[in-house]
Amino acid sequence: MSKALLYDATMCIGCKQCESACAEQNKLPYNDTIAAESVQSAHKYTVVMTKDDKFMRRLCMHCEHPACASACPVGAFHKTKEGPVVYDVWKCIGCRYCMVACAFSQPKYEWGSLNPRVRKCIMCPDRVAAGKQTACAEICPTGATKFGDRDDLIQEAKQRLSQNPDTYLPRIYGLNEVGGTCVLILSSKKVEEYGYPASERIGDTPMPEYTGRVMERIPDFIPVWSLVLGGIYWISHRREEVAAAEAEEEKNGSAR
Amino acid sequence: MKIKLTFWRVVFIVIMVLGLYSSFIRYFRGLGAVSNMTDQFPWGLWIGFDCLCGVMLAAGGFIMVGAVYLFNVERLHSVVRPAVLTAFLGYILFIVGLLFDLGRPWYIWHQLIYMNPHSVMFEVGLCVMTYTTVLFFEFLPNVFERFNLKTAIKWTNKIYPVLIVLGILLSTLHQSSLGSLYLIMPSKLHPFWYTPALPFFFFGSAIAVGLAMTIFESTQSAKAFGRQLELPVLVTLGGALLVALWVNALLRFEDYYHRGMLTQIFKPSYEAYFLWLELTLTFVIPIAMLSFKKVRLSPQLLYLASIFTLLGFITNRLNIALIGFETYVGHHYVPKWTEFSITVMIIALGFFLFGVAVNYLPIFPKAKYGAALPRQTKAEPLLGTAVLTHAGD
Ligand code: SF4
Ligand code: SF4
Ligand code: SF4
């Protein structure tokens, strides 16, 4: 069963301990300057944003049907069976199609590097595979970021919504968005205000389906189109041959 | 040997020097230093122009091969070779462009061993690689004839039918797939340009541009190399272009109509201005021009119409690649001068190589040469003035 993170913005106190734990886990630099940065980047996989004293985290959503993995020409991204969407830097050629394809614009790039990598939250795959929680969930002092089985977390989120309907906006962001994600968000403020794409904008259809619809036609298209082209070639040149043969005959005939 | 400094030569040298400087920045300071691309705008001018437009402008190759060898339009025979040459050079330069744009170009060969069949980019990559090889073989007879290698000529003639079918098949696939690349971003690309019909539009525009490009390049080479213009060829191409433009325009209209966009596209907005510019250049002006018989019979006016068409479809692709993302991202992307400089360097190289090839290989049919001309150009082997006249256009 796939693992997931449930982030409840109403429980978040903005301590940014998840940021520093993530940096440590992934060997990224972390200091006061970086803590003050409010955007994600190649050296900041997750960020805690503040708006009107309310907090919101951003990180890779670990989509059930990740656009990044479907888009990458060399398959550098893939979704593990436990849920994390991971990246293999060795395969990557740096085309950055993953970055444009991701509806949440999560993959970031090392623009200053001479051998740049794509960077994003990878949901601590080693820890998860070993049965542990992610670093950010483990350190969270209030339980705002909670790690668990996706189905269990959905149940829990629904429960929180029904128990405190006044606290929350009535939706679990990530439940169905782009076919469901492994990061689920509860909040009292619209996630869109923090830069998340609006649900109606991205829809519930997994993004890879849009390209898949075309790609799946190709295996049929190739033989049919080759036959058509070959056929046209054959017909138009057959005519030529016949004409040439006739001309030849005529010449022979008149010479006799 | 004394090399005379003409105006265009100086321009060419300046372009190359600036381009080399920018290349240095690219490979020794990184993508961030050379371009204005950011995490919000990971694809910039190089994808928009060098890749999307480059491949489109090279479409003349498969269109002319198809017309002459598949449909036996004998009249067009004289333009096949220049068209194939342009396509071959176009794809080589496209790959050169990729080497600048890819973050880790030294791993480009990974494409051949780690294949992701779900990826449109993979399909484009594979088709482009194979098609460039096919173009190489379609181009080879020029070299064989130059050195009079009879067996080799016979041998290529045998495989020519396979090359032709394969080349058109691959072109159909990757020309349309360049459009499919954008299908995965319905929430990002502006609805003026995002449509499930993108692959069809990309293929349709490739046909129109292939025709326009052939008109453009025939006229250009006629001017530069002092060749006789063949009016019947141009007239045929002009007529075909008019049909292709109408088909493209109707498809675009249908698409906007079905998606209920017809009122929106007339409301002024940032995107609308660019859309209007695009539609005027691609459809309104050239269709209006080509509708007059007088235009279709005049080389100069045909040339002008083809330029409008080319500019129009270039605007179209840049709109899709750049303008169409600005609202989503929330700010503008303007390429850095070093990005421009690399693009311009690649284009200049293209004109240069074209000129060299024309000087040394039997690209244009012999009978069509003016008596005095080819010899004179041969006296200036590398930096033929002719080439540089090109570079300036
Ligand atoms: S949010 Fe983006 S980067 Fe993360 S898994 Fe989904 S598509 Fe991939
Ligand atoms: S940048 Fe790397 S990971 Fe992203 S799509 Fe390209 S090859 Fe794949
Ligand atoms: S799951 Fe791991 S990689 Fe992702 S934000 Fe949390 S600590 Fe960082």
XYZ file of C-alpha atoms and ligand atoms in Angstrom:
673
model
C 0.000 0.000 0.000
C 1.304 3.406 -0.814
C 2.578 5.737 1.874
C 1.699 9.398 2.083
C 2.038 12.609 4.054
C -0.895 14.463 5.527
C -0.184 18.129 6.156
C -2.696 19.932 8.312
C -2.024 23.643 7.992
C -4.204 24.476 10.989
C -1.842 22.535 13.253
C 1.326 24.054 11.808
C 3.150 26.568 14.020
C 5.632 27.665 11.358
C 8.716 26.487 13.268
C 10.366 25.382 10.015
C 11.908 22.355 11.666
C 10.761 20.283 8.690
C 12.855 22.541 6.467
C 16.009 22.006 8.474
C 15.387 18.276 8.941
C 14.910 17.925 5.197
C 18.108 19.825 4.505
C 20.014 17.579 6.869
C 18.480 14.404 5.464
C 19.350 15.398 1.910
C 22.713 17.004 2.682
C 21.552 20.453 1.624
C 22.910 23.653 3.146
C 20.731 25.286 5.772
C 21.182 28.531 7.683
C 19.223 31.637 8.593
C 19.416 33.099 5.116
C 18.073 29.920 3.547
C 15.431 29.632 6.253
C 14.229 33.099 5.286
C 13.805 32.122 1.626
C 10.138 31.647 0.868
C 10.507 29.818 -2.422
C 11.628 26.319 -3.201
C 14.830 25.883 -5.141
C 17.534 23.374 -5.928
C 18.760 23.730 -2.343
C 15.362 23.920 -0.681
C 13.040 20.965 -1.297
C 10.342 22.111 1.066
C 9.270 25.508 2.270
C 6.938 26.763 4.986
C 5.164 29.892 3.825
C 3.351 32.445 5.928
C 0.325 34.498 4.987
C -1.773 36.461 7.506
C -0.294 34.388 10.345
C -1.356 31.175 8.650
C 1.186 28.670 7.409
C 1.425 26.413 4.428
C 4.033 23.876 3.357
C 5.057 23.082 -0.147
C 6.836 19.997 -1.365
C 6.609 17.537 -4.228
C 3.138 15.987 -4.252
C 4.310 12.482 -5.167
C 1.489 12.062 -7.637
C -0.085 8.646 -8.083
C 0.454 9.168 -11.818
C 3.459 11.469 -11.930
C 3.752 13.705 -14.987
C 7.483 14.076 -14.398
C 8.053 10.328 -14.683
C 5.909 10.020 -17.791
C 7.583 12.998 -19.460
C 11.226 12.152 -18.850
C 12.713 10.756 -22.088
C 15.235 8.614 -20.248
C 13.020 7.566 -17.364
C 15.106 9.315 -14.729
C 12.030 9.664 -12.504
C 9.991 6.769 -11.275
C 7.372 6.061 -8.676
C 8.405 3.456 -6.161
C 5.867 0.992 -4.900
C 5.926 2.634 -1.454
C 4.831 5.952 -2.959
C 7.870 8.233 -3.285
C 8.694 9.562 -6.767
C 12.476 9.331 -7.008
C 15.156 10.633 -9.356
C 18.196 8.928 -10.852
C 20.712 11.617 -11.673
C 22.877 9.282 -13.752
C 20.188 8.841 -16.397
C 19.200 12.530 -16.604
C 20.244 14.399 -19.743
C 18.986 17.756 -18.524
C 16.184 18.443 -20.982
C 14.005 19.898 -18.184
C 10.818 18.465 -19.668
C 9.977 17.195 -16.151
C 9.999 20.784 -14.916
C 7.576 22.041 -17.531
C 5.414 18.927 -17.326
C 4.822 18.992 -13.544
C 1.537 20.731 -12.790
C 2.910 21.746 -9.376
C 6.229 23.001 -10.823
C 8.114 20.974 -8.257
C 11.337 19.926 -10.000
C 13.949 22.673 -9.631
C 17.240 23.005 -11.425
C 20.836 23.691 -10.460
C 21.179 26.592 -12.858
C 24.618 27.546 -11.623
C 26.140 24.091 -11.944
C 28.244 22.882 -14.866
C 26.759 19.399 -14.512
C 23.331 20.335 -13.206
C 20.857 18.070 -11.472
C 17.093 18.260 -11.122
C 16.178 18.642 -7.470
C 12.948 18.040 -5.618
C 11.608 16.391 -2.490
C 12.002 12.655 -2.984
C 10.024 11.648 0.133
C 13.031 10.178 1.879
C 12.821 6.898 -0.068
C 15.490 5.106 1.948
C 13.745 5.842 5.218
C 10.355 4.920 3.778
C 11.643 1.660 2.332
C 13.116 0.865 5.756
C 9.700 1.365 7.323
C 10.546 4.714 8.896
C 8.779 8.053 8.585
C 10.111 10.859 6.457
C 12.524 13.215 8.183
C 10.088 16.114 8.063
C 7.245 14.103 9.592
C 9.445 12.677 12.290
C 10.618 16.052 13.512
C 7.284 17.876 13.311
C 6.482 18.876 16.936
C 2.719 19.269 16.475
C 1.895 16.439 14.106
C 0.963 18.915 11.366
C 2.992 16.786 8.964
C 1.969 13.202 9.487
C 3.312 10.149 7.725
C 1.292 6.985 7.133
C -0.613 4.783 4.726
C -2.397 6.880 2.176
C -5.778 5.240 2.789
C -5.494 5.628 6.557
C -4.520 9.262 6.210
C -7.496 9.915 3.962
C -9.785 8.407 6.584
C -8.203 10.532 9.252
C -8.465 13.674 7.171
C -12.141 13.019 6.539
C -12.653 12.528 10.234
C -10.980 15.831 11.072
C -13.139 17.549 8.478
C -16.353 16.145 9.889
C -15.385 16.769 13.516
C -14.337 20.376 13.033
C -16.218 21.592 9.982
C -15.730 25.224 11.059
C -11.953 25.015 11.185
C -11.379 23.685 7.703
C -12.282 24.406 4.155
C -14.229 21.313 3.112
C -11.708 19.632 0.909
C -8.648 17.407 1.006
C -6.270 18.855 -1.540
C -4.518 15.996 -3.292
C -7.296 13.458 -2.832
C -8.304 13.508 -6.486
C -6.219 16.299 -8.026
C -4.386 15.006 -11.122
C -5.584 11.522 -10.227
C -4.553 11.729 -6.577
C -1.300 12.575 -4.848
C 0.634 11.170 -1.896
C 0.712 14.535 -0.176
C -2.680 15.462 1.241
C -3.443 18.934 2.539
C -6.030 20.231 4.973
C -6.290 23.950 5.611
C -8.487 26.818 6.614
C -7.211 29.041 3.838
C -7.281 28.248 0.155
C -4.080 26.498 -0.867
C -4.246 28.484 -4.107
C -3.288 31.586 -2.145
C 0.080 30.018 -1.507
C 0.780 29.233 -5.119
C -0.769 25.798 -5.413
C -2.592 25.343 -8.714
C -6.373 25.510 -8.394
C -8.150 22.164 -8.343
C -10.483 23.091 -11.169
C -7.511 24.158 -13.212
C -5.542 20.925 -12.971
C -8.579 18.644 -12.776
C -8.748 15.030 -11.679
C -7.363 13.492 -14.846
C -3.816 12.200 -14.463
C -1.634 14.468 -16.622
C 0.126 11.554 -18.380
C -3.221 10.626 -19.925
C -3.205 13.721 -22.124
C -0.044 12.629 -23.877
C -0.839 8.934 -23.472
C -3.902 9.278 -25.685
C -1.661 10.288 -28.579
C 1.279 8.044 -27.762
C -0.844 4.908 -27.653
C -1.965 5.464 -31.237
C 1.582 5.446 -32.580
C 2.119 1.658 -32.693
C -0.943 1.385 -34.959
C -0.119 4.478 -36.910
C 3.358 3.366 -37.987
C 2.416 0.258 -40.029
C -0.703 1.863 -41.507
C 1.054 5.054 -42.604
C 4.050 3.101 -43.972
C 1.697 0.973 -46.041
C -0.126 4.027 -47.347
C 3.130 5.781 -48.265
C 4.600 2.626 -49.779
C 1.366 2.089 -51.703
C 1.397 5.601 -53.132
C 5.011 5.164 -54.124
C 4.275 1.864 -55.799
C 1.265 3.180 -57.721
C 2.936 6.338 -58.970
C 6.060 4.486 -60.031
C 4.163 1.571 -61.507
C 2.513 4.022 -63.836
C 5.911 5.324 -64.814
C 7.245 1.839 -65.494
C 4.264 0.937 -67.606
C 4.655 4.146 -69.570
C 8.343 3.444 -70.065
C 7.661 -0.115 -71.183
C 5.021 1.078 -73.639
C 7.339 3.723 -75.037
C 9.997 1.080 -75.430
C 7.624 -1.213 -77.282
C 6.487 1.576 -79.553
C 10.050 2.432 -80.409
C 10.858 -1.164 -81.178
C 7.666 -1.456 -83.210
C 8.333 1.587 -85.372
C 11.977 0.609 -85.865
C 10.955 -2.684 -87.431
C 45.587 34.142 -50.131
C 44.190 37.574 -49.586
C 40.717 37.614 -48.106
C 38.748 40.724 -48.880
C 36.717 42.189 -46.059
C 33.215 42.778 -47.308
C 30.400 44.092 -45.139
C 28.729 40.715 -44.742
C 31.956 39.022 -43.890
C 32.507 41.458 -41.063
C 28.961 40.794 -39.855
C 29.619 37.071 -40.032
C 32.826 37.357 -38.066
C 31.198 39.537 -35.416
C 28.383 36.990 -35.068
C 30.863 34.171 -34.681
C 33.000 35.988 -32.119
C 29.993 36.917 -29.977
C 28.637 33.398 -30.370
C 31.873 31.815 -29.260
C 32.033 34.133 -26.263
C 28.489 33.088 -25.310
C 29.369 29.436 -25.825
C 32.227 29.891 -23.409
C 29.841 31.326 -20.822
C 27.456 28.450 -21.460
C 29.971 25.685 -20.860
C 32.154 27.306 -18.226
C 29.645 29.339 -16.233
C 26.508 27.274 -16.690
C 22.988 27.672 -18.011
C 22.050 30.169 -15.330
C 24.785 32.563 -16.388
C 24.161 32.353 -20.113
C 20.388 32.525 -20.143
C 17.419 34.079 -18.412
C 15.884 30.679 -17.855
C 14.741 30.042 -14.289
C 12.887 27.407 -12.294
C 9.704 29.181 -13.394
C 10.792 29.349 -17.032
C 12.817 26.193 -17.609
C 12.387 26.349 -21.378
C 13.443 29.481 -23.183
C 14.449 30.780 -26.578
C 16.514 27.727 -27.463
C 13.578 25.355 -27.136
C 11.184 27.882 -28.668
C 13.267 28.904 -31.632
C 16.148 26.512 -32.210
C 14.087 23.396 -31.591
C 10.439 24.103 -32.354
C 11.086 26.531 -35.228
C 14.239 24.789 -36.441
C 12.511 21.490 -37.029
C 9.551 23.237 -38.622
C 11.766 25.239 -40.997
C 13.496 22.024 -42.056
C 10.186 20.465 -43.086
C 10.770 21.398 -46.738
C 12.903 18.289 -47.080
C 10.214 15.729 -46.518
C 7.526 17.783 -48.276
C 9.536 18.068 -51.492
C 10.708 14.463 -51.350
C 7.094 13.449 -50.909
C 5.863 15.641 -53.752
C 8.488 14.513 -56.225
C 9.130 10.886 -55.378
C 5.807 9.899 -53.904
C 3.403 11.886 -56.030
C 5.632 12.235 -59.047
C 5.290 16.000 -59.395
C 8.119 16.116 -61.925
C 8.043 19.902 -62.184
C 9.451 20.230 -58.698
C 12.435 18.006 -59.342
C 14.914 20.849 -59.373
C 14.109 21.916 -55.813
C 14.358 18.517 -54.134
C 18.077 18.615 -53.611
C 18.293 22.076 -52.098
C 15.321 21.189 -49.904
C 16.973 17.990 -48.700
C 20.198 19.886 -48.104
C 18.365 22.528 -46.060
C 16.639 19.830 -44.050
C 19.852 17.941 -43.425
C 21.652 21.074 -42.270
C 18.576 22.105 -40.289
C 18.543 18.897 -38.293
C 22.278 18.955 -37.700
C 21.967 22.488 -36.369
C 18.976 21.464 -34.300
C 21.195 18.872 -32.632
C 23.917 21.482 -32.163
C 21.284 23.692 -30.530
C 20.329 20.841 -28.222
C 23.919 20.511 -27.103
C 23.629 24.063 -25.815
C 20.224 23.651 -24.236
C 20.571 20.270 -22.527
C 21.923 20.611 -19.024
C 24.011 17.455 -19.371
C 24.644 17.157 -23.122
C 27.516 14.720 -22.542
C 24.871 12.157 -21.599
C 22.767 12.653 -24.714
C 23.502 9.052 -25.692
C 21.478 7.910 -22.680
C 18.531 8.449 -24.955
C 19.548 5.293 -26.800
C 19.904 3.052 -23.783
C 17.364 4.348 -21.273
C 14.179 4.555 -23.215
C 10.907 5.685 -21.732
C 8.229 4.742 -24.271
C 5.635 6.902 -22.495
C 7.622 10.060 -23.089
C 6.832 12.261 -26.053
C 10.306 13.710 -25.742
C 11.737 10.224 -26.173
C 9.724 9.697 -29.327
C 10.804 13.052 -30.734
C 14.418 12.322 -29.864
C 14.427 8.920 -31.469
C 12.644 10.108 -34.623
C 14.967 13.084 -35.009
C 18.047 10.903 -34.648
C 16.806 8.359 -37.162
C 15.536 10.981 -39.559
C 18.845 12.834 -39.519
C 20.471 9.562 -40.537
C 17.915 9.110 -43.307
C 18.575 12.670 -44.482
C 22.258 11.924 -44.510
C 21.642 9.054 -46.915
C 19.272 11.175 -48.999
C 22.020 13.772 -49.176
C 24.851 11.334 -49.981
C 24.141 11.044 -53.741
C 25.325 14.666 -54.033
C 28.713 13.621 -52.757
C 28.810 10.443 -54.819
C 27.992 12.365 -57.983
C 30.567 14.983 -57.208
C 33.246 12.314 -57.126
C 31.568 10.202 -59.753
C 31.267 7.038 -57.690
C 29.092 4.995 -60.007
C 28.576 1.891 -57.873
C 27.707 3.950 -54.842
C 25.148 5.897 -56.865
C 23.563 2.690 -58.086
C 23.487 1.359 -54.574
C 21.763 4.440 -53.133
C 19.253 4.399 -55.968
C 18.256 0.911 -54.835
C 17.533 1.916 -51.260
C 15.996 5.256 -52.193
C 12.365 4.068 -52.032
C 12.918 2.826 -48.481
C 14.569 6.108 -47.500
C 11.691 8.079 -48.943
C 8.969 6.178 -47.130
C 10.963 6.054 -43.899
C 11.774 9.761 -44.083
C 8.169 10.809 -44.548
C 6.976 8.437 -41.839
C 9.495 9.762 -39.329
C 8.736 13.360 -40.267
C 5.017 12.864 -39.797
C 5.710 11.413 -36.379
C 8.096 13.931 -34.942
C 6.693 17.054 -36.569
C 3.359 16.325 -34.918
C 4.912 15.048 -31.697
C 6.614 18.372 -31.116
C 3.062 19.603 -30.566
C 2.202 16.608 -28.382
C 5.003 17.670 -26.030
C 2.707 20.405 -24.773
C -0.330 18.182 -24.262
C 0.838 17.282 -20.762
C 0.516 20.892 -19.577
C -3.175 21.752 -19.895
C -3.013 23.849 -16.738
C 0.023 25.849 -17.778
C -0.230 26.709 -21.465
C -2.678 29.504 -22.269
C -5.972 28.223 -23.769
C -5.355 30.221 -26.972
C -2.686 27.667 -27.756
C -3.452 24.640 -25.625
C -5.707 22.315 -27.551
C -5.888 18.551 -27.963
C -5.365 19.306 -31.655
C -1.789 20.541 -31.096
C -0.157 17.581 -32.878
C -2.341 18.201 -35.944
C -1.524 21.906 -35.945
C 2.172 21.216 -35.688
C 1.997 18.840 -38.606
C -0.188 21.186 -40.648
C 2.079 24.142 -40.047
C 5.107 22.034 -40.985
C 3.561 21.447 -44.410
C 2.787 25.114 -45.003
C 6.211 26.144 -43.767
C 7.930 23.461 -45.839
C 6.371 24.978 -48.957
C 7.065 28.567 -47.931
C 10.615 27.701 -47.011
C 11.218 26.130 -50.422
C 9.966 29.282 -52.158
C 12.100 31.414 -49.863
C 15.210 29.366 -50.357
C 14.881 29.021 -54.133
C 14.501 32.760 -54.512
C 17.319 33.447 -52.099
C 19.741 31.103 -53.827
C 18.717 32.480 -57.182
C 19.692 35.921 -55.964
C 22.846 34.841 -54.214
C 24.194 32.397 -56.740
C 22.901 34.151 -59.815
C 20.742 31.227 -60.835
C 17.785 31.468 -63.132
C 14.496 31.405 -61.247
C 12.157 28.766 -62.517
C 8.778 30.378 -62.557
C 6.694 27.187 -63.061
C 8.263 25.727 -59.925
C 7.465 28.784 -57.860
C 3.936 29.014 -59.220
C 3.257 25.392 -58.282
C 4.658 25.928 -54.810
C 2.703 29.154 -54.370
C -0.560 27.447 -55.293
C 0.140 24.587 -52.895
C 1.012 27.073 -50.180
C -2.306 28.843 -50.602
C -4.170 25.540 -50.177
C -2.056 24.578 -47.164
C -2.697 27.944 -45.525
C -6.429 27.664 -46.048
C -6.484 24.179 -44.527
C -4.460 25.388 -41.548
C -6.686 28.425 -41.098
C -9.882 26.377 -41.240
C -8.524 23.883 -38.710
C -7.591 26.692 -36.348
C -11.047 28.220 -36.756
C -12.765 24.890 -36.135
C -10.706 24.395 -33.009
C -11.562 27.800 -31.549
C -15.170 27.304 -32.510
C -15.461 23.899 -30.826
C -13.754 25.066 -27.686
C -15.992 28.121 -27.546
C -13.084 30.523 -27.773
C -14.276 32.618 -30.684
C -15.398 35.586 -28.591
C -12.401 35.423 -26.269
C -9.809 35.641 -28.978
C -11.171 39.019 -30.023
C -11.051 40.507 -26.531
C -7.902 42.586 -26.102
C -5.386 41.052 -23.705
C -1.660 40.499 -23.565
C -1.993 37.075 -25.182
C -4.568 38.309 -27.675
C -2.128 40.864 -29.122
C 0.363 38.129 -29.794
C -2.335 35.873 -31.191
C -3.506 38.643 -33.523
C 0.029 39.234 -34.697
C 0.426 35.516 -35.316
C -2.859 35.099 -37.169
C -2.261 38.197 -39.293
C 1.169 37.029 -40.367
C 0.294 33.377 -40.867
C -3.083 33.660 -42.472
C -4.501 37.090 -43.226
C -1.613 38.611 -45.173
C -0.320 35.596 -47.118
C -3.766 34.249 -47.949
C -4.883 37.688 -49.091
C -1.756 38.063 -51.192
C -1.803 34.603 -52.732
C -5.456 34.946 -53.655
C -4.413 37.298 -56.424
C -3.266 35.612 -59.572
C -0.853 38.456 -60.122
C 0.923 37.556 -56.883
C 1.035 33.868 -57.670
C 2.732 34.661 -60.971
C 5.301 37.095 -59.627
C 8.497 35.719 -58.079
C 9.022 38.832 -55.969
C 5.538 38.826 -54.496
C 5.611 35.069 -53.928
C 8.859 35.571 -52.100
C 7.242 38.243 -49.946
C 4.239 36.048 -49.196
C 6.524 33.197 -48.190
C 8.389 35.487 -45.807
C 5.137 36.512 -44.131
C 4.174 32.857 -43.793
C 7.510 31.967 -42.234
C 7.395 34.880 -39.800
C 3.824 33.969 -38.933
C 4.498 30.389 -38.045
C 7.644 31.346 -36.170
C 5.484 33.705 -34.096
C 3.053 30.831 -33.603
C 5.705 28.534 -32.172
C 7.233 31.231 -30.000
C 3.778 32.046 -28.680
C 3.327 28.432 -27.699
C 6.778 28.047 -26.203
C 7.137 31.405 -24.465
C 4.205 33.840 -24.481
C 1.664 31.119 -23.666
C 3.352 30.448 -20.318
C 3.760 34.001 -19.072
C 0.363 34.310 -17.427
C 0.815 31.003 -15.632
C 4.286 31.911 -14.436
C 3.291 35.447 -13.570
C 6.184 37.262 -15.164
C 7.790 37.845 -18.536
C 10.690 35.980 -19.985
C 13.048 37.955 -22.189
C 16.067 36.034 -23.468
C 19.499 37.284 -22.463
C 21.691 38.656 -25.263
C 23.939 35.613 -24.935
C 20.968 33.358 -25.686
C 20.227 35.365 -28.816
C 23.847 35.372 -29.769
C 24.091 31.575 -29.711
C 20.907 31.240 -31.736
C 22.163 33.750 -34.300
C 25.497 31.968 -34.474
C 23.754 28.691 -35.257
C 21.674 30.324 -37.995
C 24.755 31.969 -39.507
C 26.526 28.614 -39.491
C 23.566 27.170 -41.354
C 23.765 29.758 -44.136
C 27.494 29.317 -44.295
C 27.337 25.524 -44.642
C 24.577 25.846 -47.221
C 26.797 28.095 -49.285
C 29.757 25.760 -49.007
C 27.664 22.770 -50.026
C 26.203 24.593 -53.006
C 29.648 25.616 -54.150
C 31.127 22.169 -53.970
C 28.294 19.765 -54.639
C 25.837 19.353 -57.509
C 22.924 20.632 -55.450
C 21.353 22.669 -58.208
C 20.804 21.090 -61.610
C 23.709 21.971 -63.913
C 21.735 23.144 -66.892
C 20.205 25.885 -64.807
C 23.465 27.594 -64.035
C 24.319 30.783 -65.778
C 27.483 30.160 -67.815
C 29.863 32.370 -65.911
C 28.654 32.070 -62.397
C 29.706 28.897 -60.643
C 33.341 29.348 -61.583
C 33.445 32.778 -60.140
C 32.024 31.687 -56.802
C 34.509 28.879 -56.705
C 37.310 31.376 -56.622
C 36.200 32.303 -53.144
C 35.921 28.940 -51.580
C 35.052 29.344 -47.951
C 33.665 32.715 -47.211
C 31.763 33.076 -50.459
C 30.181 36.494 -50.601
C 27.084 34.760 -51.728
C 26.805 32.896 -48.477
C 27.143 36.014 -46.534
C 24.549 37.821 -48.521
C 22.440 35.050 -47.136
C 23.618 35.474 -43.621
C 22.349 38.983 -43.675
C 18.870 38.226 -44.851
S 4.347 16.904 -8.037
Fe 5.465 17.082 -9.949
S 7.503 16.390 -9.464
Fe 6.184 15.666 -7.816
S 5.550 13.615 -8.494
Fe 3.983 15.025 -9.183
S 4.622 15.513 -11.280
Fe 6.413 14.633 -10.263
S 15.701 17.050 -17.069
Fe 16.436 15.005 -16.593
S 14.882 14.145 -15.241
Fe 13.965 15.920 -16.193
S 12.902 15.106 -17.986
Fe 14.928 15.725 -18.698
S 16.196 13.911 -18.562
Fe 14.357 13.535 -17.306
S 9.724 13.930 2.654
Fe 11.934 13.961 2.948
S 12.709 14.958 1.109
Fe 10.541 15.431 1.224
S 10.372 17.373 2.277
Fe 10.174 15.752 3.854
S 12.254 15.462 4.551
Fe 12.423 16.572 2.637
